[in-house]
Coordinates of C-alpha atoms in Angstrom, one line a residue:
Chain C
X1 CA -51.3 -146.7 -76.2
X2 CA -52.3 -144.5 -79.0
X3 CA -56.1 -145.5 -80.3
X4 CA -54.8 -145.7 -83.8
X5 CA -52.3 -148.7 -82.7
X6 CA -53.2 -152.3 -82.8
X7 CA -52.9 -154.2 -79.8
X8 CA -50.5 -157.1 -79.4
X9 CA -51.7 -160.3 -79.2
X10 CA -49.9 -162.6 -76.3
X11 CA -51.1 -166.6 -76.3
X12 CA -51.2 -167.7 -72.4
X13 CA -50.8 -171.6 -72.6
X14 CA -48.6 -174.1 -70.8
X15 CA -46.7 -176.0 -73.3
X16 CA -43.6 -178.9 -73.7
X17 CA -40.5 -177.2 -73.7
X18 CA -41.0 -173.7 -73.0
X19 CA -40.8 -172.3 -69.1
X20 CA -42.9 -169.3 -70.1
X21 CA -46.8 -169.7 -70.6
X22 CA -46.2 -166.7 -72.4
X23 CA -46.2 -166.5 -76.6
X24 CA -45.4 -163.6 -77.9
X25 CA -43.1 -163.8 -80.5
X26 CA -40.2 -162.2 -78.2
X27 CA -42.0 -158.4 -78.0
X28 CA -43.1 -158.4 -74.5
X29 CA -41.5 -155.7 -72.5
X30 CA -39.7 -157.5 -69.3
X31 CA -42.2 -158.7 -66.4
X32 CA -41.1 -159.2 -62.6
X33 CA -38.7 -161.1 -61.5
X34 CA -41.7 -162.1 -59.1
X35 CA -44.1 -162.4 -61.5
X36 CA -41.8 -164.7 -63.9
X37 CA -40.7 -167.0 -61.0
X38 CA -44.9 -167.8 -60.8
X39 CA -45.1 -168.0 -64.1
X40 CA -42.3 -171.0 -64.3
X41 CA -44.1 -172.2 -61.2
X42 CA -47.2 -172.4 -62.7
X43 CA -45.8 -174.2 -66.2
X44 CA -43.5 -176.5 -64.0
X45 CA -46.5 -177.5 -62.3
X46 CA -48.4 -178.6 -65.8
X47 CA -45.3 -180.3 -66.7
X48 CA -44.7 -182.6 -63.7
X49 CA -47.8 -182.6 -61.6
X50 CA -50.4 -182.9 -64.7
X51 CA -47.4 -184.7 -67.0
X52 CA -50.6 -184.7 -69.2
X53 CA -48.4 -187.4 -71.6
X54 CA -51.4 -189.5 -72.1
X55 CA -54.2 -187.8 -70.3
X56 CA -55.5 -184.8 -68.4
X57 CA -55.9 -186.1 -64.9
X58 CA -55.1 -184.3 -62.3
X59 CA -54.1 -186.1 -58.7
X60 CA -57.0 -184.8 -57.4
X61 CA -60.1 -182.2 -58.0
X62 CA -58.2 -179.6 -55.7
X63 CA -55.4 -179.4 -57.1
X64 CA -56.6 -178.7 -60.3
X65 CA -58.8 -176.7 -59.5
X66 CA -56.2 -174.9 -57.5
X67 CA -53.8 -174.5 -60.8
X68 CA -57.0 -173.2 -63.1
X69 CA -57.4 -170.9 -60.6
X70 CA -53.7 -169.8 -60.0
X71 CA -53.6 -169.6 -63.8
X72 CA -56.3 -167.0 -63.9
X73 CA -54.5 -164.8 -61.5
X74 CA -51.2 -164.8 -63.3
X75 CA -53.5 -163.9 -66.5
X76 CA -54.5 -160.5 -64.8
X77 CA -51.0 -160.1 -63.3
X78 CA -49.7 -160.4 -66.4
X79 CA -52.4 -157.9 -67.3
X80 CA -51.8 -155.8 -64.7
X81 CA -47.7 -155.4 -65.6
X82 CA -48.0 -154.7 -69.1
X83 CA -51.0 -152.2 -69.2
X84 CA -53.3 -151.5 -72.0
X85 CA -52.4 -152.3 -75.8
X86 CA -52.2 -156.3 -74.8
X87 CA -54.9 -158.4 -75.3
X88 CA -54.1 -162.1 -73.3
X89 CA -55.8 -165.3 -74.8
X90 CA -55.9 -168.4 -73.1
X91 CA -57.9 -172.1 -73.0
X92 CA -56.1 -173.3 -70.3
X93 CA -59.0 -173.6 -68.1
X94 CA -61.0 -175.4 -71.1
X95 CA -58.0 -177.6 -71.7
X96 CA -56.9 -178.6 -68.2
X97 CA -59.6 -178.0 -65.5
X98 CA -60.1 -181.1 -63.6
X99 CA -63.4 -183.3 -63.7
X100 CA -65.7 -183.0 -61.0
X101 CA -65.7 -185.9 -58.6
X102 CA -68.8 -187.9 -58.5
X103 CA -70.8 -188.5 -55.5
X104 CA -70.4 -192.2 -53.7
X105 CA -73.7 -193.7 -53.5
X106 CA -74.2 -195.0 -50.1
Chain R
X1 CA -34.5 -199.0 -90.3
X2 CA -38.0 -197.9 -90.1
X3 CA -39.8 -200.8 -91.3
X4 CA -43.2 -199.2 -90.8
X5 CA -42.4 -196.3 -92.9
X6 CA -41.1 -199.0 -95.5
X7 CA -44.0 -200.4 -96.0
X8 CA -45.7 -197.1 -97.1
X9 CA -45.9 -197.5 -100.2
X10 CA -48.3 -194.8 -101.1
X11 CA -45.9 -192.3 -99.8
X12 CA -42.1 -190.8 -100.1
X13 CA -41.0 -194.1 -99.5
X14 CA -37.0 -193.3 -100.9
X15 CA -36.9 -190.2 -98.7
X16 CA -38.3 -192.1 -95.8
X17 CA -35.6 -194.7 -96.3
X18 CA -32.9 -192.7 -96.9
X19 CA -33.2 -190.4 -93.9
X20 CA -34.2 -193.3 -91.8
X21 CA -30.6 -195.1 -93.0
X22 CA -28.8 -191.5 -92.7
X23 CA -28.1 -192.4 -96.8
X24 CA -24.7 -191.1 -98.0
X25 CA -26.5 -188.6 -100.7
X26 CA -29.2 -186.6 -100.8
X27 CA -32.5 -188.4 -100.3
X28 CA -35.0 -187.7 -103.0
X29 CA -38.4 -187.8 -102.4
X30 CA -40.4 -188.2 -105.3
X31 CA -41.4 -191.1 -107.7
X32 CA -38.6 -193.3 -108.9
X33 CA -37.5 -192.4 -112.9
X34 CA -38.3 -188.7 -113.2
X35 CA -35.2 -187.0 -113.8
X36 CA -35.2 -183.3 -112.6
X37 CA -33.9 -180.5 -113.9
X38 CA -33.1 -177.0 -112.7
X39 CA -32.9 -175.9 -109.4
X40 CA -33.3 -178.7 -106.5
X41 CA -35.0 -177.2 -103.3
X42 CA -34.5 -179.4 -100.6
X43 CA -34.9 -179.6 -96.5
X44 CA -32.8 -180.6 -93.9
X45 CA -29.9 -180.0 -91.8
X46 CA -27.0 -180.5 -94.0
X47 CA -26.9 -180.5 -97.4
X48 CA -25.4 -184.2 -98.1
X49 CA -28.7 -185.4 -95.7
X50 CA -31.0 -183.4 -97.0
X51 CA -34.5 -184.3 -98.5
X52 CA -35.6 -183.5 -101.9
X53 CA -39.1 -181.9 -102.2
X54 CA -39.3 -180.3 -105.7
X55 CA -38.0 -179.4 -109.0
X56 CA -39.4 -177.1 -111.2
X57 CA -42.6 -178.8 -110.6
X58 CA -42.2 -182.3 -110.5
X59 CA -44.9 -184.1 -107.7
X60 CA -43.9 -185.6 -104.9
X61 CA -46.2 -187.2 -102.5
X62 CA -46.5 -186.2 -98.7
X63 CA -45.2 -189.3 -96.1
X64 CA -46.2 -188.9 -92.8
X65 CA -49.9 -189.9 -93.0
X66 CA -51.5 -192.7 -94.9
X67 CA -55.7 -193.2 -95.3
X68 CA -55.2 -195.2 -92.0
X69 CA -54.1 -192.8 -90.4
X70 CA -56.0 -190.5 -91.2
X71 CA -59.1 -191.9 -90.5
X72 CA -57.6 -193.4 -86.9
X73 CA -56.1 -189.6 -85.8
X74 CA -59.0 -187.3 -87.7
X75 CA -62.0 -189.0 -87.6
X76 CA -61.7 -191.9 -84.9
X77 CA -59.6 -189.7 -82.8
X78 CA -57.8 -193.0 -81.3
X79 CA -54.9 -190.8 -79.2
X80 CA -53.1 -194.6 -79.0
X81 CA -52.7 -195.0 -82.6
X82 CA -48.8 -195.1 -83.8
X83 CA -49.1 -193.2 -87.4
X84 CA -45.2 -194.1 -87.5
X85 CA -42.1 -195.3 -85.6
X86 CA -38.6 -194.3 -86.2
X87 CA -35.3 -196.2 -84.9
X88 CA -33.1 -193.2 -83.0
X89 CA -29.8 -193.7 -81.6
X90 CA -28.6 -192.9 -77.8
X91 CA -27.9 -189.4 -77.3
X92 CA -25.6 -188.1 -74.9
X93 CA -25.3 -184.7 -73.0
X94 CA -22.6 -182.1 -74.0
X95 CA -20.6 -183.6 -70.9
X96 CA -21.2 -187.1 -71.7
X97 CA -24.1 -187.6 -69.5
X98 CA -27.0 -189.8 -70.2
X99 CA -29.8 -187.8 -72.1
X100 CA -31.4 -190.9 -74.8
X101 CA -31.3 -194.3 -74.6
X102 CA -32.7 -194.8 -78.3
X103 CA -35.0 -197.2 -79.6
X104 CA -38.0 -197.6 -81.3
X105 CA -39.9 -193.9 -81.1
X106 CA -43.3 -193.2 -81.8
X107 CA -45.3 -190.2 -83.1
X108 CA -49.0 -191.1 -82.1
X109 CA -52.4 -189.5 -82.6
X110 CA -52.5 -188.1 -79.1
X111 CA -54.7 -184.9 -78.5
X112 CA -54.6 -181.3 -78.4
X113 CA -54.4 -181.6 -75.0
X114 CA -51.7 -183.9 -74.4
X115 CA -49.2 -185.1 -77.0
X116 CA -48.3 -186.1 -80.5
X117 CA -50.0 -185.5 -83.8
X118 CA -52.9 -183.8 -82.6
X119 CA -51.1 -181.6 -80.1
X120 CA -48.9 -180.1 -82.8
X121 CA -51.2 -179.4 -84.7
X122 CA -53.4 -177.7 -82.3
X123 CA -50.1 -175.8 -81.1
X124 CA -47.6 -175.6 -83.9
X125 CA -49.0 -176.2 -87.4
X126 CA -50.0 -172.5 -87.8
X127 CA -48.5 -168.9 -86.9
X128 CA -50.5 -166.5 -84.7
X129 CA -49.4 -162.4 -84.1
X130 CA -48.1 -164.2 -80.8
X131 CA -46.5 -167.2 -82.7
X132 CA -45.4 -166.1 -85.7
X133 CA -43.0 -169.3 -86.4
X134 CA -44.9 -172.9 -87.1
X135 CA -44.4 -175.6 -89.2
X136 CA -46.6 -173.5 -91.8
X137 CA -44.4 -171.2 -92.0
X138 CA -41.2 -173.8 -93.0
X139 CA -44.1 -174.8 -95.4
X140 CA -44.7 -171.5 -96.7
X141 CA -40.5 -170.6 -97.1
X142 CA -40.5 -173.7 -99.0
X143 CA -43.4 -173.3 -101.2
X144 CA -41.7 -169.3 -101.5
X145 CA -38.4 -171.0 -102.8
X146 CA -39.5 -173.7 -104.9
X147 CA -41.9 -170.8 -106.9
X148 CA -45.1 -173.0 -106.4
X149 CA -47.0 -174.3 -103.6
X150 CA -45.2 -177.6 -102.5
X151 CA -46.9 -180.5 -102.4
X152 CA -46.0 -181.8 -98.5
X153 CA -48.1 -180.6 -96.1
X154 CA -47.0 -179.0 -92.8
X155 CA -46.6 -182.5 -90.7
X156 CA -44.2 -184.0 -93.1
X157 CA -42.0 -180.9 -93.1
X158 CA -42.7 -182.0 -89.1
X159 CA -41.6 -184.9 -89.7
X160 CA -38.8 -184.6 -92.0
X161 CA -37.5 -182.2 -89.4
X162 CA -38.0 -184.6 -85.9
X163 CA -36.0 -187.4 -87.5
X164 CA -33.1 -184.7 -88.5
X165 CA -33.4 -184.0 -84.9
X166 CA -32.4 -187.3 -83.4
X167 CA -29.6 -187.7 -86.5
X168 CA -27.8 -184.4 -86.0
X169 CA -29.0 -182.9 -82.4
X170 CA -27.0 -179.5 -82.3
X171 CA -28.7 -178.8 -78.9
X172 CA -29.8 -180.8 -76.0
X173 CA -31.2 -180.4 -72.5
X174 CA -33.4 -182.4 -70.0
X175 CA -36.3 -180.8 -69.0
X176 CA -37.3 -183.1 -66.1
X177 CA -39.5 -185.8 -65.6
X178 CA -38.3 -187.5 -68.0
X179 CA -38.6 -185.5 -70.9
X180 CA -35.8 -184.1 -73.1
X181 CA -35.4 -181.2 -75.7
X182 CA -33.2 -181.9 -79.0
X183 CA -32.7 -179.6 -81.9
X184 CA -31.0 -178.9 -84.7
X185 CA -31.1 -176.2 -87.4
X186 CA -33.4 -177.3 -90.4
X187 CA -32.5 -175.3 -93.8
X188 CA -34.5 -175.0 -97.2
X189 CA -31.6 -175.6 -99.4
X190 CA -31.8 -174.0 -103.3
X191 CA -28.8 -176.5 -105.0
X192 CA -26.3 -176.1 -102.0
X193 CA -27.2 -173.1 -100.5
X194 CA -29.4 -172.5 -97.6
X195 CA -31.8 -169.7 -98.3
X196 CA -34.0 -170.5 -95.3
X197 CA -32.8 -171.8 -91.6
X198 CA -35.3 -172.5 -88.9
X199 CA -34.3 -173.5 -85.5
X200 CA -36.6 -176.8 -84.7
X201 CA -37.2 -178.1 -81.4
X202 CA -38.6 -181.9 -80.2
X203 CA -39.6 -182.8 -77.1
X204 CA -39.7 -186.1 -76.6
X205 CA -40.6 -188.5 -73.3
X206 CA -37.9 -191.0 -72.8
X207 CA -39.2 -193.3 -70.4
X208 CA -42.0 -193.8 -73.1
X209 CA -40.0 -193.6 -76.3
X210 CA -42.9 -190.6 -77.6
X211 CA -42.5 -187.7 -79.7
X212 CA -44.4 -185.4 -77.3
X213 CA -43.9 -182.1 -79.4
X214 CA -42.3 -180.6 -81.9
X215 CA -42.2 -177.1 -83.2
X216 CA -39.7 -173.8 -84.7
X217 CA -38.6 -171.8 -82.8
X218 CA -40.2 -168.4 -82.8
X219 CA -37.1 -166.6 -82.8
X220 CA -35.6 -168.5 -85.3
X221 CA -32.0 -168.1 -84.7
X222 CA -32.4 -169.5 -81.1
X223 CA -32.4 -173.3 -79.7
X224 CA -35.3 -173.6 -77.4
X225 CA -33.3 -176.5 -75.7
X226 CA -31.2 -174.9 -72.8
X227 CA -30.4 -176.1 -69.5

């Protein structure tokens, strides 16, 4: 990337209706065929484990915690595969991270 | 008919009707008795349907929110409140298949998080360099063709567009668990001629009769309902 260009903004975030976390306007260069299928994983996974119609509850702290995490990874594959010039932004581990469970008194 | 939307009186209450009642003539939406002159810009997916929004300056008032509303979705943030309901029809698949039972609908508060109002704001009212189409933008092409800043905000262009959406869906798709993606084209028309066209998406959840989301397409020329 030349240091005179601007870099290209990409929005990470799961969303209704799209199969891609990925928004960028339709400029990415292509990813992996492996990479993508994790990516659809990853959204699919929002959309029907999460289904956060009403709420943000996830079945359990673990896997949530599990899908922030996986999230993070993709973020740095994604990374990783374009190269420098993209700058990724995401809030899906503000939005969506699961609540700590609460001790039992005994 | 949309009997909540009727009994807004403080708003567009003829366009409201007449899209609700898929009216035989353009829907205006502005006060009763002004008589406009010049160029009409309106919105919508066909001419004959479409909705007025100004004339060489004439006011209109926006529709979709009302003070209570307002106050329940901005400053209450009650995510169960039902700013408005809208009567669809059952919608098939291309083959025939069940897609939409129809009913009642609602577009609630919600969150950014989740659904509804808030969520489409938070997601889809404004463009970013990685989102460069949102319902501002529709606003904006508007405002550009009209020649002055229109008086409807971004969530009744939203709004206008949805219930085009389940009148004329163009394309359809389930997306699992229940949810379902209909769109339609949604033009800014300048007398009969479209000078704008937006593809315009809703996903709605139809074991709960919601309006989940509901947003342009960022490439504009392209359904984001596909199977």
């Amino acid at each position: 990337m030349d240091a005179s260009d601007s870099p290209v903004f990409v929005d990470f975030f799961p969303d209704w209706g799209h199969r891609l976390p990925l928004w960028d306007g339709g400029t990415l260069p292509p990813l992996s065929d492996a990479l993508l299928g994790d990516l659809r994983s990853w959204v699919k996974t929002w959309q029907t484990v999460l289904d956060p119609v009403f709420e943000v509850r996830w079945p359990d702290y673990e896997t949530g915690m599990a899908w922030v995490g996986e999230g993070l990874r993709l973020v740095a594959a994604v990374e990783a595969e374009l190269g420098p010039g993209y700058v990724i932004k995401y809030d899906f581990d503000d939005f969506y991270s699961p609540e700590r469970p609460t001790r039992e008194r005994r | 008919m949309n009997v909540r939307m009727a009994i807004r009186g403080v708003v567009g209450v003829v366009a409201s009707l007449a899209l609700a009642a898929g009216g035989a003539g353009p829907a205006v939406a502005q006060s009763s008795g002004a008589v406009p002159s010049g160029s009409e810009i309106r919105v919508g997916a066909t001419y004959e349907e479409s909705t007025l929004i100004g004339v060489t300056g004439d006011l209109v008032s926006p529709y979709l929110f009302d003070p209570i509303d307002s106050f329940q979705c901005e400053v209450i943030h009650n995510a169960d409140h039902m700013i408005v309901e809208m009567d669809t029809w059952p919608i098939t698949t291309p083959s025939g298949g069940y897609l939409w039972s129809g009913g009642d609908t609602d577009l609630r508060c919600g969150t950014e998080q989740t659904s509804g109002w808030w969520h489409i704001q938070s997601r889809h009212q404004k463009s970013t360099a990685a989102h460069p189409n949102s319902w501002e933008t529709i606003r904006d092409s508007a405002s550009a063709v009209l020649g002055y800043e229109t008086y409807f905000s971004w969530d009744d262009f939203m709004w206008m567009a949805v219930q085009d959406m389940f009148t004329y869906p163009m394309e359809t798709s389930y997306e699992g668990n229940d949810k379902v993606c209909i769109s339609n084209t949604f033009s800014i028309w300048k007398d009969d001629v479209p000078v704008y066209t937006f593809w315009v998406n809703t996903i709605a959840s139809r074991n709960n009769l919601l309006i989940i989301s509901a947003y342009p397409s960022d490439i504009m020329y392209l359904s984001d309902c596909y199977d």
